[in-house]
Coordinates of C-alpha atoms and ligand atoms in Angstrom, one line a residue:
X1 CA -30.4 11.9 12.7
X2 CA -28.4 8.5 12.8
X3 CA -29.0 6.7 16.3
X4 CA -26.6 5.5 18.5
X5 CA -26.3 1.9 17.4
X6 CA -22.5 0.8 18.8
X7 CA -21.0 0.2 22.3
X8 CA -17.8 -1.6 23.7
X9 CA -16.1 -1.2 26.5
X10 CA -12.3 -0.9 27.5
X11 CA -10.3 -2.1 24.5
X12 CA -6.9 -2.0 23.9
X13 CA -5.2 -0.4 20.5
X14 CA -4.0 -3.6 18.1
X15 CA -0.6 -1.1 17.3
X16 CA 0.1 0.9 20.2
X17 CA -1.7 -1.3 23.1
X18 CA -3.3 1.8 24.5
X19 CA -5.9 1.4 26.5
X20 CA -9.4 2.9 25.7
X21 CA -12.6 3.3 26.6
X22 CA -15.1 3.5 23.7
X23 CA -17.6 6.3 23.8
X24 CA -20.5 5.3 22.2
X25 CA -20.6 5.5 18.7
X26 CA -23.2 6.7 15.8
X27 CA -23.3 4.7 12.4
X28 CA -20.8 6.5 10.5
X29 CA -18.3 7.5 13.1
X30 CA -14.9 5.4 13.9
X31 CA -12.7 5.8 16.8
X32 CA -9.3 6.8 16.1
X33 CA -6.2 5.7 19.0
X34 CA -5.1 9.4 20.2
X35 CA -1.4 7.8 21.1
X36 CA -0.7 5.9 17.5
X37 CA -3.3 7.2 15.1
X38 CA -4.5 4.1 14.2
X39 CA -7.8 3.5 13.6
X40 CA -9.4 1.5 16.4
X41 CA -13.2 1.1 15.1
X42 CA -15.5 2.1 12.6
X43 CA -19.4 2.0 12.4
X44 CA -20.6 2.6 8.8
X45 CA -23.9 3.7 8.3
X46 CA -26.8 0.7 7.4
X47 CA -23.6 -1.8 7.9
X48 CA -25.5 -4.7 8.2
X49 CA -27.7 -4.1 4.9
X50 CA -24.9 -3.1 3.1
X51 CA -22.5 -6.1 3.6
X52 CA -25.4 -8.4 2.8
X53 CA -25.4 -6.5 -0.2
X54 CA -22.3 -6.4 -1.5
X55 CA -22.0 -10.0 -0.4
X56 CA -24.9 -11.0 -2.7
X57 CA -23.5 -8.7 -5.6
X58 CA -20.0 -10.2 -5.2
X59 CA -20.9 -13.7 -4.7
X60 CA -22.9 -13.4 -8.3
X61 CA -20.3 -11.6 -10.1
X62 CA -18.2 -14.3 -9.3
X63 CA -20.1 -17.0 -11.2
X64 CA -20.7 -14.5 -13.9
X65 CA -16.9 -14.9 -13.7
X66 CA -16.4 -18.0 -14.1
X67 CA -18.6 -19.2 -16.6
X68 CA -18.7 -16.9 -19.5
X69 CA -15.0 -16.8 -21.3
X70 CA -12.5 -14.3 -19.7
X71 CA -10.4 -13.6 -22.9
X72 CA -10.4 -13.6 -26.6
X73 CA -6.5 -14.1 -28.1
X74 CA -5.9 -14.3 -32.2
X75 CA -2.5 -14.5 -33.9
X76 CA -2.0 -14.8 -37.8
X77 CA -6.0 -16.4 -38.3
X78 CA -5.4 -19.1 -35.5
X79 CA -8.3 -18.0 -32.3
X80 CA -8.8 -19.4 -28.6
X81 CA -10.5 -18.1 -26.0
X82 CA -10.1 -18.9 -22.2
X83 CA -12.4 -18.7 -19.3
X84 CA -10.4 -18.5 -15.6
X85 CA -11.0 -21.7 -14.8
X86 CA -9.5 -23.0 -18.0
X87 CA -6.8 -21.1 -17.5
X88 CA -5.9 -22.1 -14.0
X89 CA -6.7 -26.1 -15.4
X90 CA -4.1 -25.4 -18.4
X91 CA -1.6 -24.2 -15.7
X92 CA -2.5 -27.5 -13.9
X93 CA -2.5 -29.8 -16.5
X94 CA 1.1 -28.6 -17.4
X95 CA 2.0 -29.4 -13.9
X96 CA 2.6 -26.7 -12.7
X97 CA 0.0 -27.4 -9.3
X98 CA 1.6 -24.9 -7.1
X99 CA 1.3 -21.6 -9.2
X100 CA -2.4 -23.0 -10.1
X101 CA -3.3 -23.4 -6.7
X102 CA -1.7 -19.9 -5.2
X103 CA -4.0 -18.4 -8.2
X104 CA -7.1 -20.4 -6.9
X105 CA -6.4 -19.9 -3.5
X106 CA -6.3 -16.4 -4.1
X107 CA -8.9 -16.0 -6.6
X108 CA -11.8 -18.2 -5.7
X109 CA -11.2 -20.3 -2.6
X110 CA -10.0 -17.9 0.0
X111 CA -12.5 -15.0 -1.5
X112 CA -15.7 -18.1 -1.4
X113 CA -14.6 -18.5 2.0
X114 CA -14.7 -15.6 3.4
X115 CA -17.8 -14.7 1.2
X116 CA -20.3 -17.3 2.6
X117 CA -18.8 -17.2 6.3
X118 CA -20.0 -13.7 6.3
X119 CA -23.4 -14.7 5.1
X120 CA -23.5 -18.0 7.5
X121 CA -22.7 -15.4 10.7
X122 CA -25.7 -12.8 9.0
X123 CA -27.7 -15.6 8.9
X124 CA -26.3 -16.8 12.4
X125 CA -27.8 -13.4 14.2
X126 CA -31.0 -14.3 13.3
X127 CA -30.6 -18.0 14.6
X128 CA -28.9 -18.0 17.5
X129 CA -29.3 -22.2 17.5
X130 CA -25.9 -22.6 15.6
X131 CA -23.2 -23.2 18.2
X132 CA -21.5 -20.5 19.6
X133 CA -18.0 -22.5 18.8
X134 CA -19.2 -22.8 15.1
X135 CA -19.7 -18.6 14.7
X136 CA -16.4 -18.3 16.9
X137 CA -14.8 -20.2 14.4
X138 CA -15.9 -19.2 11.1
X139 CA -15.5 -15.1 12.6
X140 CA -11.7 -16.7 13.3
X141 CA -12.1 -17.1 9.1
X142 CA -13.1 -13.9 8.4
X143 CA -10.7 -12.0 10.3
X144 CA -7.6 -14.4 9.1
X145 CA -8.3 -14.8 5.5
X146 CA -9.0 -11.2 4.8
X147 CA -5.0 -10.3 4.3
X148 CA -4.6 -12.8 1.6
X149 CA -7.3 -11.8 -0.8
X150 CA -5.3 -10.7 -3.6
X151 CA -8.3 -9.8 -6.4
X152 CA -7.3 -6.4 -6.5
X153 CA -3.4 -7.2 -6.9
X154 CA -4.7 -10.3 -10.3
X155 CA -6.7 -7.0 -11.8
X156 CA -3.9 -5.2 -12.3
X157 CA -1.8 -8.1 -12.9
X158 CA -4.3 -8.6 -15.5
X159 CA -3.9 -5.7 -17.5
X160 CA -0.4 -5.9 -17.3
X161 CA -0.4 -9.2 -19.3
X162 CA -3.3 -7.5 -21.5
X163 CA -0.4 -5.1 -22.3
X164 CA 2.1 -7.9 -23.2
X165 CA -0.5 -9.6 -25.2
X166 CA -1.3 -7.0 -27.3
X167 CA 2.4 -6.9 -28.4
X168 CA 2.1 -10.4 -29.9
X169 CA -1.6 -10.9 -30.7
X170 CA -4.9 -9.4 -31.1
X171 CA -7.1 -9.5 -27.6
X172 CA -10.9 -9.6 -27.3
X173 CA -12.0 -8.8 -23.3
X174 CA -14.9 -11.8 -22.7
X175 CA -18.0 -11.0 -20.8
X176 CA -16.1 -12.3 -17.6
X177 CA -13.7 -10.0 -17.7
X178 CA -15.8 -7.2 -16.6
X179 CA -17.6 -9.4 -14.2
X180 CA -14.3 -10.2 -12.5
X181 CA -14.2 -6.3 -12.3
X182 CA -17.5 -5.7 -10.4
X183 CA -16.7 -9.0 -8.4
X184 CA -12.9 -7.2 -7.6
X185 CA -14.6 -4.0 -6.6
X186 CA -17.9 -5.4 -4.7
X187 CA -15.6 -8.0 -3.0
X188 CA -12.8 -5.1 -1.6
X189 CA -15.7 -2.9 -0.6
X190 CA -17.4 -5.8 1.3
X191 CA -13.6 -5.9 3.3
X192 CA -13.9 -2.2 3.8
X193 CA -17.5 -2.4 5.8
X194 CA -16.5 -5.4 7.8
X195 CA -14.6 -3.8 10.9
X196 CA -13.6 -7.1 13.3
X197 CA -14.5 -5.1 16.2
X198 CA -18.1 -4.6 15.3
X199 CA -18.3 -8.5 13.9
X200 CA -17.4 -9.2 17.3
X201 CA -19.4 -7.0 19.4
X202 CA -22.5 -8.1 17.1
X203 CA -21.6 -11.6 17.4
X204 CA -20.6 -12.2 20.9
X205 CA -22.1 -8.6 22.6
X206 CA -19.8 -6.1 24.1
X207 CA -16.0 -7.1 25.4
X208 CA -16.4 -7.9 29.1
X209 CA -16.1 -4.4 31.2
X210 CA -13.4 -3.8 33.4
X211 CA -13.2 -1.4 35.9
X212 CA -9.4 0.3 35.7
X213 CA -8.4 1.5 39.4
X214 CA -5.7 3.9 39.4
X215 CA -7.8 5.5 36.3
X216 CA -8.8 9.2 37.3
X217 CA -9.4 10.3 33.7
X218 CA -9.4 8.5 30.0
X219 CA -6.1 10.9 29.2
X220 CA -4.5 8.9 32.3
X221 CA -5.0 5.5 30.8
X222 CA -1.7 3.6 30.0
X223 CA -0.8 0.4 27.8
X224 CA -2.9 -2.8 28.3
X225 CA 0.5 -4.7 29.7
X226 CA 0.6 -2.0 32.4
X227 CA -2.6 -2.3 33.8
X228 CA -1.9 -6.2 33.5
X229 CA -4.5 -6.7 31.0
X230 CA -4.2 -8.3 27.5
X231 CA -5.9 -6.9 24.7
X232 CA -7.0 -9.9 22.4
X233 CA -5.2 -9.3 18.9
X234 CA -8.3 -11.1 17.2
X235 CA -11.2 -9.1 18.7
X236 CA -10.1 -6.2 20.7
X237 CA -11.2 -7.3 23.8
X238 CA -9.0 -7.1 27.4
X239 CA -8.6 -9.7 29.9
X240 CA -6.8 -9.8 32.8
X241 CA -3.1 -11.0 32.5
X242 CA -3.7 -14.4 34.4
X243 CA -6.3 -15.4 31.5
X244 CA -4.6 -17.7 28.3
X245 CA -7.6 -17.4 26.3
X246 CA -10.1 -14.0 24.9
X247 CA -13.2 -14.1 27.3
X248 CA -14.9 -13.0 24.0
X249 CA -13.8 -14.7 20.7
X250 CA -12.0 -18.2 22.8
X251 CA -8.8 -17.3 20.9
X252 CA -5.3 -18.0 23.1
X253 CA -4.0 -14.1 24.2
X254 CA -0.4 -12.8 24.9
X255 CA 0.2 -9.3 26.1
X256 CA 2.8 -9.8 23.4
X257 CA 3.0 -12.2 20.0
X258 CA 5.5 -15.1 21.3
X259 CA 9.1 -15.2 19.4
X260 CA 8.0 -12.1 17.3
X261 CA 11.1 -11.0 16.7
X262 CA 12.7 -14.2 15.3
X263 CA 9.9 -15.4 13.6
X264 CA 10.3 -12.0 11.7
X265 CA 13.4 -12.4 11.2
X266 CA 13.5 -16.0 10.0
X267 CA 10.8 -15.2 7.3
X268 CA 13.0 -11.9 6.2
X269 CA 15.8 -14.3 5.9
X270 CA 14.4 -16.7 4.2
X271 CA 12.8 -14.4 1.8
X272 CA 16.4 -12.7 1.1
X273 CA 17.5 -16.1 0.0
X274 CA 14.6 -17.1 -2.6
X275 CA 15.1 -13.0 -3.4
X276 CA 18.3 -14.5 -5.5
X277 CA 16.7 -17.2 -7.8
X278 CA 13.9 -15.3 -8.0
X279 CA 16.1 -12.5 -10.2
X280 CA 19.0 -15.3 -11.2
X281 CA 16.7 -17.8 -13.2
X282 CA 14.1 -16.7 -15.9
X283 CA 10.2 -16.0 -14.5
X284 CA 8.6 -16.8 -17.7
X285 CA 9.8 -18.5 -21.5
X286 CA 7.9 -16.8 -24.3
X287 CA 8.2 -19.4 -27.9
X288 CA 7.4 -17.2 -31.0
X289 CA 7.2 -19.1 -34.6
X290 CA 9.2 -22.0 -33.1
X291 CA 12.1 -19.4 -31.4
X292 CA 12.2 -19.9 -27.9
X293 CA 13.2 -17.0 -25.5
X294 CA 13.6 -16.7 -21.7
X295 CA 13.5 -13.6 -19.4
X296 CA 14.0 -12.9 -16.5
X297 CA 12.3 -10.3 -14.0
X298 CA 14.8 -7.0 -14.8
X299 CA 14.9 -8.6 -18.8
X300 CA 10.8 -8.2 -18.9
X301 CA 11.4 -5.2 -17.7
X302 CA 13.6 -3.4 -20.3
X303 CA 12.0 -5.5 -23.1
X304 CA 8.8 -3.4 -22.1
X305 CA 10.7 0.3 -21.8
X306 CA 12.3 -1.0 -25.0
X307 CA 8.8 -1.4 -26.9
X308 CA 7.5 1.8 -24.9
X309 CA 5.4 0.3 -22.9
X310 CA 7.0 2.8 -19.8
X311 CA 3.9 2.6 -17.5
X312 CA 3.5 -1.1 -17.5
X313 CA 7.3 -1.4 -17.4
X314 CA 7.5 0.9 -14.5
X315 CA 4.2 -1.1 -12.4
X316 CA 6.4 -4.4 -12.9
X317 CA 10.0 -2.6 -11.9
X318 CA 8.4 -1.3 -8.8
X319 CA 5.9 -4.7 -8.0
X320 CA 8.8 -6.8 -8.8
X321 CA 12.0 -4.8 -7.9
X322 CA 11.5 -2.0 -5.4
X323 CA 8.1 -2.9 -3.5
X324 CA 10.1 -6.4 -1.8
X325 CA 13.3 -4.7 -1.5
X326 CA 11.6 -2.0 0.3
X327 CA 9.8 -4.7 2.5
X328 CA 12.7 -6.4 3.4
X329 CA 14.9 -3.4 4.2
X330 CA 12.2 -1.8 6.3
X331 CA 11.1 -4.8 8.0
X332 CA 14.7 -5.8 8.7
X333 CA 15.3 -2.0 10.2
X334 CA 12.2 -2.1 12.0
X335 CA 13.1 -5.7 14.0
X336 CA 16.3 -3.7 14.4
X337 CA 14.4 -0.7 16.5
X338 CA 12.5 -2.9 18.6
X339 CA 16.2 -4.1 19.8
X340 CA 18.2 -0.6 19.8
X341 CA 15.7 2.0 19.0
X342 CA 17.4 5.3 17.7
X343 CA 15.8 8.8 18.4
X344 CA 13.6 8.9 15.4
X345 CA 10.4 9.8 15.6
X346 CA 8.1 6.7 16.9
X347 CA 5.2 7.7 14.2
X348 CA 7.3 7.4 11.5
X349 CA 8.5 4.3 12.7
X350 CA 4.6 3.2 12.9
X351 CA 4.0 4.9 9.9
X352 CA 6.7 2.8 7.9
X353 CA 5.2 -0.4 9.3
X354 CA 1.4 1.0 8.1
X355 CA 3.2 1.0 4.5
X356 CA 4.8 -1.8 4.8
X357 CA 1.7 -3.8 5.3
X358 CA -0.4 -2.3 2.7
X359 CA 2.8 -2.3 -0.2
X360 CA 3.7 -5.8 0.5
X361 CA 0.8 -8.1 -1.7
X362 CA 1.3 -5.8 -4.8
X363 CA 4.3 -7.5 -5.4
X364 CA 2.5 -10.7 -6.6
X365 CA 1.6 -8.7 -9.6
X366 CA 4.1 -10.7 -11.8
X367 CA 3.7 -13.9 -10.5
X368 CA 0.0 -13.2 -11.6
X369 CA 1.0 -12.0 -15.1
X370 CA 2.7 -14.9 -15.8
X371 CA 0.4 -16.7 -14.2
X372 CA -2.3 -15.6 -16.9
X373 CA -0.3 -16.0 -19.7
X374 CA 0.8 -19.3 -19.1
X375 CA -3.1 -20.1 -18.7
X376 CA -4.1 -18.0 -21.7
X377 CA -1.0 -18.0 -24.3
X378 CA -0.9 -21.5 -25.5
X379 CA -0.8 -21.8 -29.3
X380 CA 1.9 -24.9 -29.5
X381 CA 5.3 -23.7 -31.9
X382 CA 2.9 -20.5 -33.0
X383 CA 3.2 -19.0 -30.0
X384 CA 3.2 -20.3 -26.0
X385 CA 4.1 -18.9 -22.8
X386 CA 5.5 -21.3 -20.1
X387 CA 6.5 -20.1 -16.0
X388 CA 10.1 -20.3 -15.9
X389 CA 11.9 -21.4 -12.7
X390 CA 12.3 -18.2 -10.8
X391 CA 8.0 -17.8 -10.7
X392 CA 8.0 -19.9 -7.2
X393 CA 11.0 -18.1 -5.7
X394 CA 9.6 -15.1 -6.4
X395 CA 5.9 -15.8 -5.2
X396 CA 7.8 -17.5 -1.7
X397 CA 9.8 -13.9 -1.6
X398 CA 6.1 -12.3 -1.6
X399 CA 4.2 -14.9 0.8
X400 CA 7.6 -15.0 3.1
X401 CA 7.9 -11.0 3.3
X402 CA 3.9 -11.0 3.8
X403 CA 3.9 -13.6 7.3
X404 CA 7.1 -11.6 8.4
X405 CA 5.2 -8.1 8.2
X406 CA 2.3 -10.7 10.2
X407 CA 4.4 -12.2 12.9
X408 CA 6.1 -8.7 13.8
X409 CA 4.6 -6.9 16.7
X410 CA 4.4 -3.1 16.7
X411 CA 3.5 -3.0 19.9
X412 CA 7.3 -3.6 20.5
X413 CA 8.1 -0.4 19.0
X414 CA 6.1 1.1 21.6
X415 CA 7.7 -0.9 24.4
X416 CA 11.0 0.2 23.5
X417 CA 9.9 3.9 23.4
X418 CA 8.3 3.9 26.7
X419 CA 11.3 2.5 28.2
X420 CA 13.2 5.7 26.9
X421 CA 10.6 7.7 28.0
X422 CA 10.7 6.1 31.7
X423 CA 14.7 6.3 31.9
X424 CA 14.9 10.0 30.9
X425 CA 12.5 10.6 32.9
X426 CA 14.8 9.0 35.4
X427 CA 17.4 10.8 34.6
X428 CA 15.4 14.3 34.7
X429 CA 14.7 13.4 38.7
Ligands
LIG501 ZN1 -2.6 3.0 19.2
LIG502 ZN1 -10.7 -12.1 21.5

């Protein structure tokens, strides 16, 4: 029998801004928002164990990573190999310091990060001498950076340009390579047992209780903003409407994210603008035996059905092509409906903003391709791969789509929808 182990208070859904009050929960169980579906909370079973240990596990796969070499390339007797950090200094020593550092960002430094900030807050429980401000902040880390850690999305990038390689060289996979693998897989199931609820409640205790007056029964409970409460977007917990910072976690609250709306909006736009060079101007110049050849996104793209490579081909069409077109339009339709909401179906409005969020970072799949052979594929006149222009447009058109999807606030969806609600109501009296 698995013990009760998990208990907070009133907290308010992060999508919907229902209010809630959480039953106690067992290791193993989650709490699910009965208004939007979206899953409040979850307890897994030995948590704390099994984060330490996947933390440990990820932490040495990563320097297995780094230090043995990642790939073996060989065309017409001439042979390099390339460790990950050579590849990223070859992308840096050709000056191309912004696609190195998006790679290390994503790679290494954000993933280290939020790596030993976990184990500094473990460590924290047991020493309650480091400064509350100090846990606060580097919790603040954990919960910020976890969106951006793209391993997963260079994996598969990976084997895409393993695919492309093969088509002009022989490839030996290095010892690193599969210790990137268990360091992908440890590192995404450590994100998977870290709920920011329960890294809250076991940093900082339970949210502060409040006591909800006109509450007869936990069916009658309404939105945070109509019991004047805020629910804090960092850690879950309420405080009362007068407050400007979390009681809990000390970050600034707003029954609402300020200038949503627009900030949305001015990231979609900007993103629709770098969407042109980004297809316009080659992403990547291959030289063969002295012939040099660019290509752009859609030109990789057929070169690959061409050589019937249709899988690989179809992953880039739909990273490249159809994931931030899809973004854009759904974003841009969705920033619409919190302005002049039509009668469709709130959930599928809420469940087109789920997708949005979880689609978006697979688009950097190409810009992590080229990324790799650019850092891999350099054999002078014999053969070399260089970024071409439209590599930065497209990995702004990724990062700009991804803080628009941040910035907008689903909870105005909801707003809008309760208004309806309200004024047919209305008009029913
Ligand atoms: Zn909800
Ligand atoms: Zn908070």
């Amino acid at each position: 029998m698995s013990k009760t182990r998990f208990y907070e208070t009133v907290t308010a859904c992060d999508e919907c801004d229902h209010l809630h009050v959480i039953p106690p929960l067992k290791s193993g169980e989650r709490f699910k928002c009965g208004r939007c579906q979206h899953v409040v909370l979850s307890v897994h079973e030995h948590v704390e164990g099994r984060i330490l240990g996947t933390v440990f596990s990820a932490l040495l796969m990563l320097s297995l990573a780094l230090v043995f070499p990642f790939l073996g390339f060989s065309s017409r007797g001439v042979e390099r190999s390339s460790t990950l950090l050579g590849s990223v200094d070859v992308l840096i020593g050709q000056d191309y310091l912004i696609l190195g550092s998006i790679v290390c960002l994503a790679l290494f430094i954000f993933p280290a990060i939020y790596l030993f900030s976990l184990l500094v807050l473990f460590w924290s429980f047991k020493h309650p001498d480091i400064s509350l401000n100090a846990r606060r902040h580097l919790t603040r880390w954990v919960v910020a950076i976890q969106p951006w850690l793209m391993v997963d999305v260079f994996l598969v990038g990976a084997l895409v340009a393993l695919v492309k390689m093969r088509s002009l060289a022989d490839i030996e996979l290095g010892l690193s390579f599969w210790a990137f693998c268990g360091y992908v897989v440890l590192l995404i199931r450590t994100v998977t047992l870290v709920d920011r609820r329960w890294l809250w409640n076991k940093m900082s205790g339970a949210a502060p209780n409040h006591v909800i007056e006109d509450k007869q029964h936990p069916d009658e409970l309404k939105t945070a903003k109509l019991h004047s409460l805020i629910g804090c977007h960092f850690c879950g917990a309420v405080s009362p409407n007068s407050h400007s910072h979390c009681s809990r976690c000390g970050h600034s609250i707003h029954s609402r994210r300020p200038h949503s709306l627009t900030a949305s909006i001015a990231f979609l736009i900007a993103a629709v603008i770098m969407f042109v060079p980004a297809n316009v101007f080659p992403i990547m110049q291959t030289t063969f035996l002295g012939g040099s050849e660019p290509s752009t996104i859609m030109g990789g793209v057929f070169l690959l059905w061409s050589l019937g490579s249709y899988p690989v081909a179809l992953v880039i069409f739909l990273a490249s092509v159809v994931i931030p077109l899809t973004k854009i339009l759904s974003l841009s339709w969705l920033c619409w409906q919190c302005y002049y909401p039509t009668e469709h179906d709130i959930l599928k409005k809420v469940w087109l903003y789920r997708v949005t969020e979880v689609i978006g970072r697979w688009s950097m799949i190409d810009v992590f391709v080229v990324a790799l052979l650019a850092g891999v594929v350099q054999m002078g006149n014999l053969i070399s791969i260089l970024p071409g222009q439209a590599v930065l447009s497209f990995a702004a058109v990724v990062i700009l789509t991804m803080l628009s999807a941040v910035m907008f606030d689903p909870r105005l969806l909801w707003d809008k929808e309760d208004e309806i609600m309200q004024a047919s109501k209305g008009d029913d009296k």
